[in-house]
XYZ file of C-alpha atoms in Angstrom:
396
model
C -9.336 7.652 8.981
C -7.023 10.660 8.785
C -5.074 12.172 5.870
C -1.492 10.945 5.436
C 1.426 12.844 6.900
C 3.842 13.174 3.985
C 6.888 14.358 5.851
C 6.819 11.474 8.309
C 6.830 8.997 5.436
C 9.694 10.412 3.444
C 12.282 8.995 5.786
C 15.049 10.383 3.642
C 17.262 13.414 3.447
C 17.265 15.377 0.193
C 20.158 17.600 1.214
C 22.316 18.575 4.179
C 23.093 15.600 6.399
C 23.725 12.560 4.225
C 24.118 14.465 0.951
C 27.881 13.839 0.746
C 27.379 10.123 1.514
C 24.804 9.881 -1.254
C 27.088 11.741 -3.638
C 30.039 9.474 -2.810
C 27.973 6.313 -3.337
C 26.977 7.645 -6.773
C 30.650 8.415 -7.432
C 31.549 4.797 -6.614
C 28.896 3.587 -9.048
C 30.315 5.810 -11.783
C 33.811 4.383 -11.279
C 33.614 1.109 -13.201
C 36.722 -0.255 -11.472
C 34.892 -0.582 -8.129
C 33.213 -3.773 -6.932
C 30.105 -1.713 -6.162
C 29.795 -0.484 -9.767
C 30.606 -3.844 -11.314
C 28.003 -5.671 -9.216
C 25.325 -3.147 -10.163
C 26.159 -3.252 -13.880
C 26.235 -7.062 -13.860
C 22.881 -7.264 -12.077
C 21.205 -4.875 -14.516
C 22.616 -6.736 -17.530
C 21.624 -10.143 -16.149
C 18.120 -8.923 -15.301
C 17.567 -7.574 -18.815
C 18.941 -10.748 -20.422
C 17.137 -13.145 -18.112
C 14.346 -15.383 -19.343
C 12.379 -14.574 -16.185
C 9.113 -12.907 -17.249
C 7.234 -12.785 -13.944
C 7.426 -9.142 -12.759
C 6.907 -10.199 -9.130
C 9.980 -12.438 -9.231
C 12.049 -9.741 -10.963
C 11.042 -7.169 -8.316
C 11.864 -9.588 -5.509
C 15.327 -10.059 -7.017
C 15.733 -6.288 -7.346
C 14.659 -5.696 -3.764
C 17.050 -8.352 -2.443
C 19.915 -7.007 -4.551
C 19.372 -3.407 -3.391
C 19.310 -4.489 0.250
C 22.445 -6.579 -0.311
C 24.375 -3.726 -1.891
C 23.400 -1.373 0.926
C 24.668 -3.937 3.440
C 27.895 -4.282 1.454
C 28.635 -0.558 1.649
C 27.693 -0.215 5.313
C 29.551 -3.313 6.547
C 32.577 -3.384 4.237
C 32.690 0.038 2.589
C 34.784 0.697 -0.505
C 37.476 3.256 -1.214
C 36.705 6.290 0.977
C 33.100 5.424 1.813
C 33.719 4.823 5.514
C 35.601 8.135 5.769
C 32.643 9.953 4.194
C 30.336 8.405 6.773
C 32.691 9.401 9.569
C 32.870 13.000 8.275
C 29.071 13.237 8.534
C 28.979 11.453 11.871
C 31.206 13.997 13.631
C 28.800 16.773 12.577
C 25.861 15.158 14.373
C 24.288 16.689 17.447
C 23.539 14.430 20.404
C 19.875 14.267 19.288
C 20.626 13.346 15.644
C 21.611 10.204 13.803
C 22.540 9.164 10.278
C 19.887 6.988 8.687
C 22.238 5.173 6.309
C 19.484 2.803 5.255
C 17.289 5.645 4.003
C 20.209 7.565 2.458
C 21.404 4.551 0.466
C 17.851 3.499 -0.442
C 17.421 6.596 -2.609
C 20.812 5.867 -4.189
C 19.765 2.318 -5.084
C 16.515 3.590 -6.619
C 18.579 5.779 -8.930
C 21.180 3.116 -9.762
C 18.975 0.002 -10.005
C 15.296 0.892 -10.331
C 15.655 3.706 -12.872
C 17.600 1.696 -15.492
C 15.291 -1.309 -15.086
C 11.976 0.559 -14.993
C 11.242 0.211 -18.712
C 12.098 -3.509 -18.664
C 9.936 -4.065 -15.590
C 6.966 -2.164 -17.051
C 7.191 -4.223 -20.214
C 6.993 -7.418 -18.126
C 3.989 -6.017 -16.221
C 2.136 -5.096 -19.414
C 2.832 -8.487 -21.003
C 1.783 -10.384 -17.856
C -1.375 -8.365 -17.175
C -2.351 -8.407 -20.847
C -1.963 -12.187 -20.856
C -4.124 -12.566 -17.727
C -6.676 -10.017 -18.997
C -6.199 -7.805 -15.894
C -5.564 -4.594 -17.869
C -8.575 -5.102 -20.124
C -10.774 -6.016 -17.159
C -9.835 -2.805 -15.354
C -10.295 -0.725 -18.533
C -13.744 -2.218 -19.204
C -14.881 -1.643 -15.624
C -13.628 1.955 -15.585
C -15.565 2.616 -18.770
C -18.661 0.948 -17.303
C -18.332 2.813 -13.977
C -18.210 6.157 -15.813
C -21.793 5.594 -16.933
C -22.972 5.229 -13.334
C -23.881 7.937 -10.797
C -21.755 8.289 -7.673
C -24.223 6.555 -5.380
C -23.951 3.383 -7.453
C -20.215 3.396 -6.728
C -21.068 3.325 -3.036
C -20.454 7.033 -2.307
C -22.999 8.089 0.301
C -25.194 11.119 -0.322
C -23.750 12.991 2.657
C -20.253 12.936 1.113
C -19.582 15.757 -1.351
C -16.952 14.775 -3.937
C -13.744 16.741 -4.553
C -14.243 20.018 -6.427
C -13.406 20.284 -10.123
C -10.232 22.189 -9.255
C -9.222 19.577 -6.672
C -9.960 16.760 -9.116
C -7.636 18.392 -11.639
C -4.878 18.468 -8.995
C -5.587 14.848 -8.054
C -5.372 13.703 -11.686
C -2.111 15.615 -12.095
C -0.665 13.833 -9.044
C -1.767 10.445 -10.374
C -0.116 11.257 -13.706
C 3.074 12.255 -11.889
C 2.904 8.981 -9.942
C 3.058 7.076 -13.234
C 5.933 9.152 -14.628
C 8.492 8.965 -11.807
C 10.908 6.039 -11.415
C 11.397 5.715 -7.671
C 8.762 3.713 -5.765
C 9.182 6.200 -2.920
C 8.434 9.123 -5.249
C 5.382 7.198 -6.436
C 4.232 6.682 -2.859
C 4.644 10.377 -2.112
C 2.489 11.268 -5.138
C -0.151 8.796 -3.945
C -0.151 10.301 -0.455
C -0.346 13.826 -1.862
C -3.321 12.703 -3.986
C -5.097 11.203 -0.971
C -4.342 14.278 1.118
C -5.925 16.450 -1.599
C -9.054 14.265 -1.555
C -9.339 14.610 2.229
C -8.858 18.370 2.174
C -11.317 18.886 -0.692
C -14.008 16.765 0.958
C -13.478 18.564 4.255
C -13.807 21.921 2.474
C -16.868 20.870 0.425
C -18.748 19.513 3.436
C -19.648 22.444 5.636
C -20.288 20.196 8.613
C -17.564 17.912 9.930
C -17.589 14.589 8.079
C -15.366 11.787 9.350
C -14.133 9.607 6.506
C -13.729 5.998 7.575
C -12.396 3.372 5.185
C -15.929 2.376 4.156
C -16.598 6.007 3.116
C -13.178 6.811 1.695
C -12.749 3.645 -0.363
C -15.761 4.210 -2.683
C -14.763 7.869 -2.993
C -11.263 6.830 -4.035
C -12.774 4.347 -6.510
C -14.732 7.256 -7.999
C -11.499 9.292 -8.266
C -9.747 6.454 -10.128
C -12.706 6.242 -12.501
C -12.586 9.986 -13.178
C -8.826 9.887 -13.763
C -9.068 6.863 -16.063
C -5.922 5.415 -14.480
C -5.635 2.157 -16.435
C -2.190 1.433 -14.960
C -3.434 1.633 -11.355
C -2.834 -2.067 -10.647
C 0.632 -2.027 -12.200
C 1.591 1.063 -10.181
C 0.314 -0.440 -6.927
C 2.172 -3.713 -7.493
C 5.336 -1.795 -8.515
C 5.318 -0.026 -5.146
C 4.512 -3.189 -3.189
C 7.405 -4.984 -4.832
C 10.106 -2.321 -4.628
C 9.449 -0.182 -1.548
C 11.585 -0.824 1.511
C 9.597 -3.021 3.942
C 9.877 -0.362 6.682
C 7.577 1.902 4.631
C 4.838 -0.721 4.335
C 3.841 -0.977 7.985
C 2.668 2.586 8.721
C 0.742 5.238 6.822
C 2.431 4.283 3.556
C 1.278 0.674 3.768
C -2.225 1.695 4.810
C -2.840 4.011 1.855
C -1.068 1.725 -0.606
C -3.463 -0.987 0.581
C -6.290 1.468 -0.090
C -5.097 1.828 -3.701
C -4.900 -1.964 -4.172
C -8.306 -2.376 -2.565
C -9.835 0.265 -4.865
C -8.361 -1.497 -7.909
C -9.884 -4.784 -6.722
C -13.279 -3.122 -6.266
C -13.097 -1.628 -9.757
C -12.117 -4.894 -11.438
C -15.170 -6.543 -9.898
C -17.527 -3.548 -10.123
C -19.607 -4.597 -13.119
C -20.029 -8.155 -11.847
C -21.056 -7.008 -8.362
C -23.282 -4.250 -9.755
C -25.131 -6.706 -11.989
C -25.494 -9.215 -9.152
C -26.987 -6.559 -6.869
C -29.282 -5.305 -9.637
C -30.757 -8.804 -9.863
C -31.224 -8.898 -6.091
C -32.198 -5.309 -5.280
C -33.359 -3.950 -8.631
C -31.673 -1.632 -11.168
C -30.021 1.543 -9.889
C -29.278 0.098 -6.456
C -26.161 1.536 -4.846
C -23.184 -0.680 -4.163
C -23.657 -1.421 -0.467
C -20.413 -2.269 1.287
C -22.327 -4.145 3.994
C -24.431 -6.427 1.808
C -22.196 -6.791 -1.230
C -21.276 -10.186 -2.590
C -18.446 -12.303 -1.246
C -16.149 -10.902 -3.923
C -16.832 -7.379 -2.701
C -16.188 -8.288 0.917
C -12.620 -9.082 -0.089
C -11.934 -5.345 -0.513
C -12.705 -4.229 3.022
C -12.468 -6.033 6.341
C -14.364 -5.094 9.494
C -12.432 -5.767 12.682
C -13.692 -5.334 16.239
C -11.275 -4.063 18.879
C -12.170 -4.378 22.574
C -11.589 -1.262 24.655
C -10.530 -2.939 27.889
C -10.519 0.357 29.763
C -14.221 1.068 29.134
C -15.568 -2.439 28.517
C -16.838 -1.537 25.042
C -16.184 -2.653 21.476
C -15.092 -0.395 18.633
C -15.284 -1.426 14.986
C -12.661 -0.505 12.402
C -13.088 -0.948 8.658
C -9.819 -1.584 6.846
C -9.025 -1.659 3.141
C -7.450 -5.003 2.271
C -5.619 -6.451 -0.711
C -6.663 -9.753 -2.244
C -5.068 -12.662 -0.352
C -3.746 -10.369 2.374
C -2.230 -12.329 5.269
C -2.997 -12.053 8.971
C 0.485 -10.618 9.528
C -0.163 -7.733 7.110
C -3.669 -7.064 8.458
C -2.248 -6.884 11.998
C 0.344 -4.310 10.907
C -2.374 -2.047 9.535
C -4.825 -2.371 12.422
C -2.023 -1.851 14.971
C -1.130 1.381 13.209
C -4.740 2.574 13.020
C -5.524 1.957 16.702
C -2.070 3.138 17.805
C -0.928 -0.048 19.512
C 2.637 0.372 20.816
C 3.171 -3.297 21.731
C 1.811 -5.183 18.695
C 3.807 -8.286 19.624
C 1.290 -8.859 22.446
C -1.722 -8.693 20.103
C -3.272 -11.080 17.601
C -6.104 -11.353 15.090
C -8.875 -13.745 16.125
C -11.699 -15.356 14.200
C -15.035 -15.109 16.029
C -17.770 -17.598 15.163
C -20.775 -17.968 17.489
C -18.866 -16.104 20.186
C -15.939 -18.551 20.090
C -12.509 -17.126 19.269
C -9.627 -18.732 17.355
C -6.209 -17.105 16.951
C -5.205 -16.845 13.299
C -1.728 -17.845 12.155
C 0.457 -15.184 10.497
C 0.210 -16.748 7.044
C -3.559 -17.304 6.998
C -5.825 -15.162 4.795
C -8.770 -13.613 6.719
C -10.783 -13.048 3.511
C -10.553 -16.759 2.653
C -11.555 -17.705 6.190
C -14.548 -15.359 6.096
C -15.632 -16.851 2.767
C -15.324 -20.436 3.985
C -17.325 -19.705 7.139
C -20.007 -17.885 5.108
C -20.310 -20.852 2.761
C -20.931 -23.029 5.823
C -23.892 -20.774 6.657
C -22.303 -19.084 9.667
C -21.389 -15.499 10.505
C -17.703 -14.664 10.960
C -16.173 -11.650 12.664
C -12.564 -10.739 13.327
C -11.204 -9.283 16.550
C -7.853 -7.664 17.236
C -6.961 -7.949 20.901
C -4.272 -8.788 23.413
C -3.496 -12.490 23.073
C -3.731 -12.936 26.858
C -6.982 -10.949 27.260
C -9.906 -13.078 28.471
C -13.074 -11.777 26.821
C -16.608 -13.192 26.584
C -17.874 -12.124 23.161
C -21.529 -11.532 22.255
C -23.065 -14.304 20.184
C -24.892 -11.771 17.988
C -23.699 -10.184 14.748
C -21.070 -7.471 14.646
C -21.720 -4.298 16.641
C -22.825 -1.162 14.799
């Protein structure tokens, strides 16, 4: 597991190429006689007045509207929009292109997300207060603060971020909660995770590789130290409003890590008490022997190395109810598969493989197989690859 590359994820231009297009789109929105401006104003008014209280539904409507308005400008234009695009196009070198999608995405965040942020947060708070999610997270953070690091699953060989680094991390998490744009939030999250990586690397004199099963408990510890009670709301805000193209690479991987850490925290006290009964008080939270609930936060996947005839194991952070399609996107990114359409996720039980459908939930499948008294593994491989799997438990 490597630290995120911020620049690669920005996928937007803050100045120079595209700046005049962005400025003209904002000019169109300010001119209330344009169709573009009227549609935006009507959508915002209707969203605020709507009886819809489910924040997920509201975000889905926002996401669809933003994509629709971008398509409207690109395909039909309005006033001088097409001329502005053409002005920028003639300036391009043969190795450059205008990413209109990314340019207009930042515009839509300013025009749609910013004015609706307060309304959306209110819906989140009401929904998560009603379900008890906010209180559950708050109680578990308070409980986790009374526990030493090893009980959060942080291994002894991993030195935590320094006090100075932790202060920077907390500042970045605060900034994440203050900004409007989901992309700005994602950048703050990635900067926070990058700071954790760099601090741990600096604190550990010898080289320590942080896999997901090492990084996840460390990130849980960071959330506990920061007291970020809105962590679940912020994660879901980004999931709902970010452009889908940002959810399949590094951005999606580390956003999944945040959601996974929140899930661990919400279940920490329950899992801790269950393990105390089994292993005795003071036992550390073991990611390999934790309860079924805990297994839903990380997923171990074996990947055959066809070149060398060996098996490698990857541990991925996963969100609750994550689908096969989403798991495949993350594992393809982590093992650098360039032809993911040829690969699939397989269930392995007693050495027999079964290809999972895109909409199936691997965590549910693992739980059902475990309840039947059998051991379940998952393998990510070429769909056409013929492999005889060992009938033993997962490789170490």
